[in-house]
Short mmCIF file of C-alpha atoms in Angstrom, two decimals:
data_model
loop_
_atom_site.label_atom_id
_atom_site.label_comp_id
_atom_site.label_asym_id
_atom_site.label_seq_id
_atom_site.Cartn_x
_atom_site.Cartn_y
_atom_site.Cartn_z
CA UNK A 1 -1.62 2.74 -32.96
CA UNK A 2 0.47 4.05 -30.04
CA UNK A 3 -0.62 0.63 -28.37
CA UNK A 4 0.14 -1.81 -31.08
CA UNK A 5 3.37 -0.01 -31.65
CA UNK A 6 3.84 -0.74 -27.70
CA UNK A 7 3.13 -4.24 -27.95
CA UNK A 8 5.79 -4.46 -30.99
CA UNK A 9 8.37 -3.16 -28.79
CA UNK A 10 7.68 -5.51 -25.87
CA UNK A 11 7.42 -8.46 -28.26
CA UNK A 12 11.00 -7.70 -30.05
CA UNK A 13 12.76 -7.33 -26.78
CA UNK A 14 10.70 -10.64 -25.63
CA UNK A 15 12.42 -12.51 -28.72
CA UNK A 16 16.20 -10.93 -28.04
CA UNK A 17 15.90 -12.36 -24.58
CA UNK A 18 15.28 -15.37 -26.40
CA UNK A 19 17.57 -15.19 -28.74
CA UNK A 20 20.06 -14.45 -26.08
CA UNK A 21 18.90 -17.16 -23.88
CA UNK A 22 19.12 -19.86 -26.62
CA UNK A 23 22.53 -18.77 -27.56
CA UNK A 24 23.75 -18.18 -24.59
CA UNK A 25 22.55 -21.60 -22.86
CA UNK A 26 21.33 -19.47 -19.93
CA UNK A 27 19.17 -21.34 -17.50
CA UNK A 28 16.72 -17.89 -17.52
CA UNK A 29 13.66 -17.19 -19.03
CA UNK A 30 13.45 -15.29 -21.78
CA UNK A 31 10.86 -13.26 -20.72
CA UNK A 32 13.04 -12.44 -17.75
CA UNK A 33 16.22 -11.46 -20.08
CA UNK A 34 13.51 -9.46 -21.93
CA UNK A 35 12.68 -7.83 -19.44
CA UNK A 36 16.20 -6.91 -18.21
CA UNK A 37 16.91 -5.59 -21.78
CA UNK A 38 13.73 -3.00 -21.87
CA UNK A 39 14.92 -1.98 -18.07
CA UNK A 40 18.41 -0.96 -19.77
CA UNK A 41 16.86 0.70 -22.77
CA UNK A 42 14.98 3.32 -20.13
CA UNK A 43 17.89 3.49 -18.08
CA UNK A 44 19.96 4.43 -21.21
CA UNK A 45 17.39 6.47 -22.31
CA UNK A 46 16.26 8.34 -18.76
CA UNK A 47 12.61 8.03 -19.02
CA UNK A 48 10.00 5.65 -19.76
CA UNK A 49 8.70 5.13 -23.72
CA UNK A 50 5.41 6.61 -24.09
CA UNK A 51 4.33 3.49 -26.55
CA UNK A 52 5.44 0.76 -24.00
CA UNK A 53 3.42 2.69 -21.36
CA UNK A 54 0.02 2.64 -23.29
CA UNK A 55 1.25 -0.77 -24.31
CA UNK A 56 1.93 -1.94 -20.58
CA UNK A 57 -0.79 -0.57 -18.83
CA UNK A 58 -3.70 -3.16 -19.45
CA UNK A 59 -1.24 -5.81 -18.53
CA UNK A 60 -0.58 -4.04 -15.37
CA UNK A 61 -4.43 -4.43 -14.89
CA UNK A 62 -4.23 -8.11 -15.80
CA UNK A 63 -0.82 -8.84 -13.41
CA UNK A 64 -3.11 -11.34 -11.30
CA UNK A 65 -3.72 -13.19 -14.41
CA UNK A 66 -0.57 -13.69 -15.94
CA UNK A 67 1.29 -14.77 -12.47
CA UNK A 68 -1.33 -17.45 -11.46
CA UNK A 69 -0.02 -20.27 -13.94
CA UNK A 70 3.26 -19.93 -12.29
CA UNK A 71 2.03 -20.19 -8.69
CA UNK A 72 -0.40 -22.94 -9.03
CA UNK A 73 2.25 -25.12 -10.78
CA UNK A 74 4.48 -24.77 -7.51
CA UNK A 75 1.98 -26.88 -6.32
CA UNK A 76 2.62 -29.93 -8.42
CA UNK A 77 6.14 -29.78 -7.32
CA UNK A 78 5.93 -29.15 -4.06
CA UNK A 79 7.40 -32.61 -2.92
CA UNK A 80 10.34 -32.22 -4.75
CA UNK A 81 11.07 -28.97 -3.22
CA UNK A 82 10.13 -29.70 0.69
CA UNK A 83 13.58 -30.52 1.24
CA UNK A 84 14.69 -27.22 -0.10
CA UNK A 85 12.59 -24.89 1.67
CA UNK A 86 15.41 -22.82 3.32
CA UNK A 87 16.59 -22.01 0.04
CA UNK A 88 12.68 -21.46 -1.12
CA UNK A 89 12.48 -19.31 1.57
CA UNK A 90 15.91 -17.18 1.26
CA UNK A 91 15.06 -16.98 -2.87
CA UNK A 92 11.77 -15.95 -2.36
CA UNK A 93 12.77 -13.36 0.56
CA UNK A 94 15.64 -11.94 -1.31
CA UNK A 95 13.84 -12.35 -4.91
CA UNK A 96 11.33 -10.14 -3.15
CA UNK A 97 13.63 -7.24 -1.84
CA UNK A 98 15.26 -6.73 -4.82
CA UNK A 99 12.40 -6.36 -7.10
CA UNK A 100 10.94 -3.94 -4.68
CA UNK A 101 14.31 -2.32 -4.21
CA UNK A 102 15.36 -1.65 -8.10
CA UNK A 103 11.31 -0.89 -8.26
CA UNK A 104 12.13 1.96 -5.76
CA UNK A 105 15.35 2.98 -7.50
CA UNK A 106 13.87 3.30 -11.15
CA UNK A 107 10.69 5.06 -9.79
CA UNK A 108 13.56 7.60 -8.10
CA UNK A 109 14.89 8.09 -11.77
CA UNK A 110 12.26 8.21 -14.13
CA UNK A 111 9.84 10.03 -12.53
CA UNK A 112 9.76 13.57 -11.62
CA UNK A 113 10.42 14.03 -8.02
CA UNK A 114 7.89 17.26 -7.16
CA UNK A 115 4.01 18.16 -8.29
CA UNK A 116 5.55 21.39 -9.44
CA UNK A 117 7.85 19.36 -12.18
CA UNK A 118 4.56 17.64 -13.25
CA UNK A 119 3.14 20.22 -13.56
CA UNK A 120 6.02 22.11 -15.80
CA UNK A 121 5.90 19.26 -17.52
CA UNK A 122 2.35 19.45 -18.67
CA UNK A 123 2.84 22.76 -19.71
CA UNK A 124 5.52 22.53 -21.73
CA UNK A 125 3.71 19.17 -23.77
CA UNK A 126 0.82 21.78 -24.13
CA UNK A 127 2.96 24.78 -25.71
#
């Protein structure tokens, strides 16, 4: 249940980013702008939600999978975009250091920072 309930939660934030994206005329996806949405509701709320976790994890597993449509279809474009690839190149550089980068930064704030915290936090879930 914890998993379905996870799923729920992904797909509702899924269809605000598209409801924002279609009234908004952004030129994002709405995955993305779903995305962005569940990143504020854990910053709001300081820590992860358990249900999205169970939810996320098997995609995590399947993260090959679900980027592959998007990189072979680069190739059926790529002579449109030969003439672009500085800007290729600078979007996928910086595209790259920022996701690592706010990665890094929300790993910093959700997680505990020591074993020992773990490990208080364990026991107090148990008692």
């Amino acid at each position: 249940m914890t998993v379905l309930r996870g799923f729920l939660w992904l797909s509702l934030l899924w269809l605000a980013g598209d409801l924002v994206v279609s009234l908004g005329d952004l030129p994002l996806s709405p995955g993305v702008v779903g995305l962005m949405l569940l990143t504020s509701v854990f910053v709001l709320r300081g820590r992860m939600h358990e249900d999205v976790a169970a939810a996320a994890q098997p995609l995590i597993m399947l993260l090959a999978m679900l980027i592959m449509p998007g990189v072979v279809g680069v190739f059926w474009v790529l002579d449109q975009i030969s003439g672009h690839w500085l800007a290729v190149g600078l979007a996928l550089t910086l595209g790259t250091l920022l996701s690592v980068a706010s990665t890094l930064w929300l790993m910093r704030r959700l997680l505990p920072a020591t074993p020992s915290e773990v490990t208080a936090t364990a026991q107090d879930k148990i008692s």
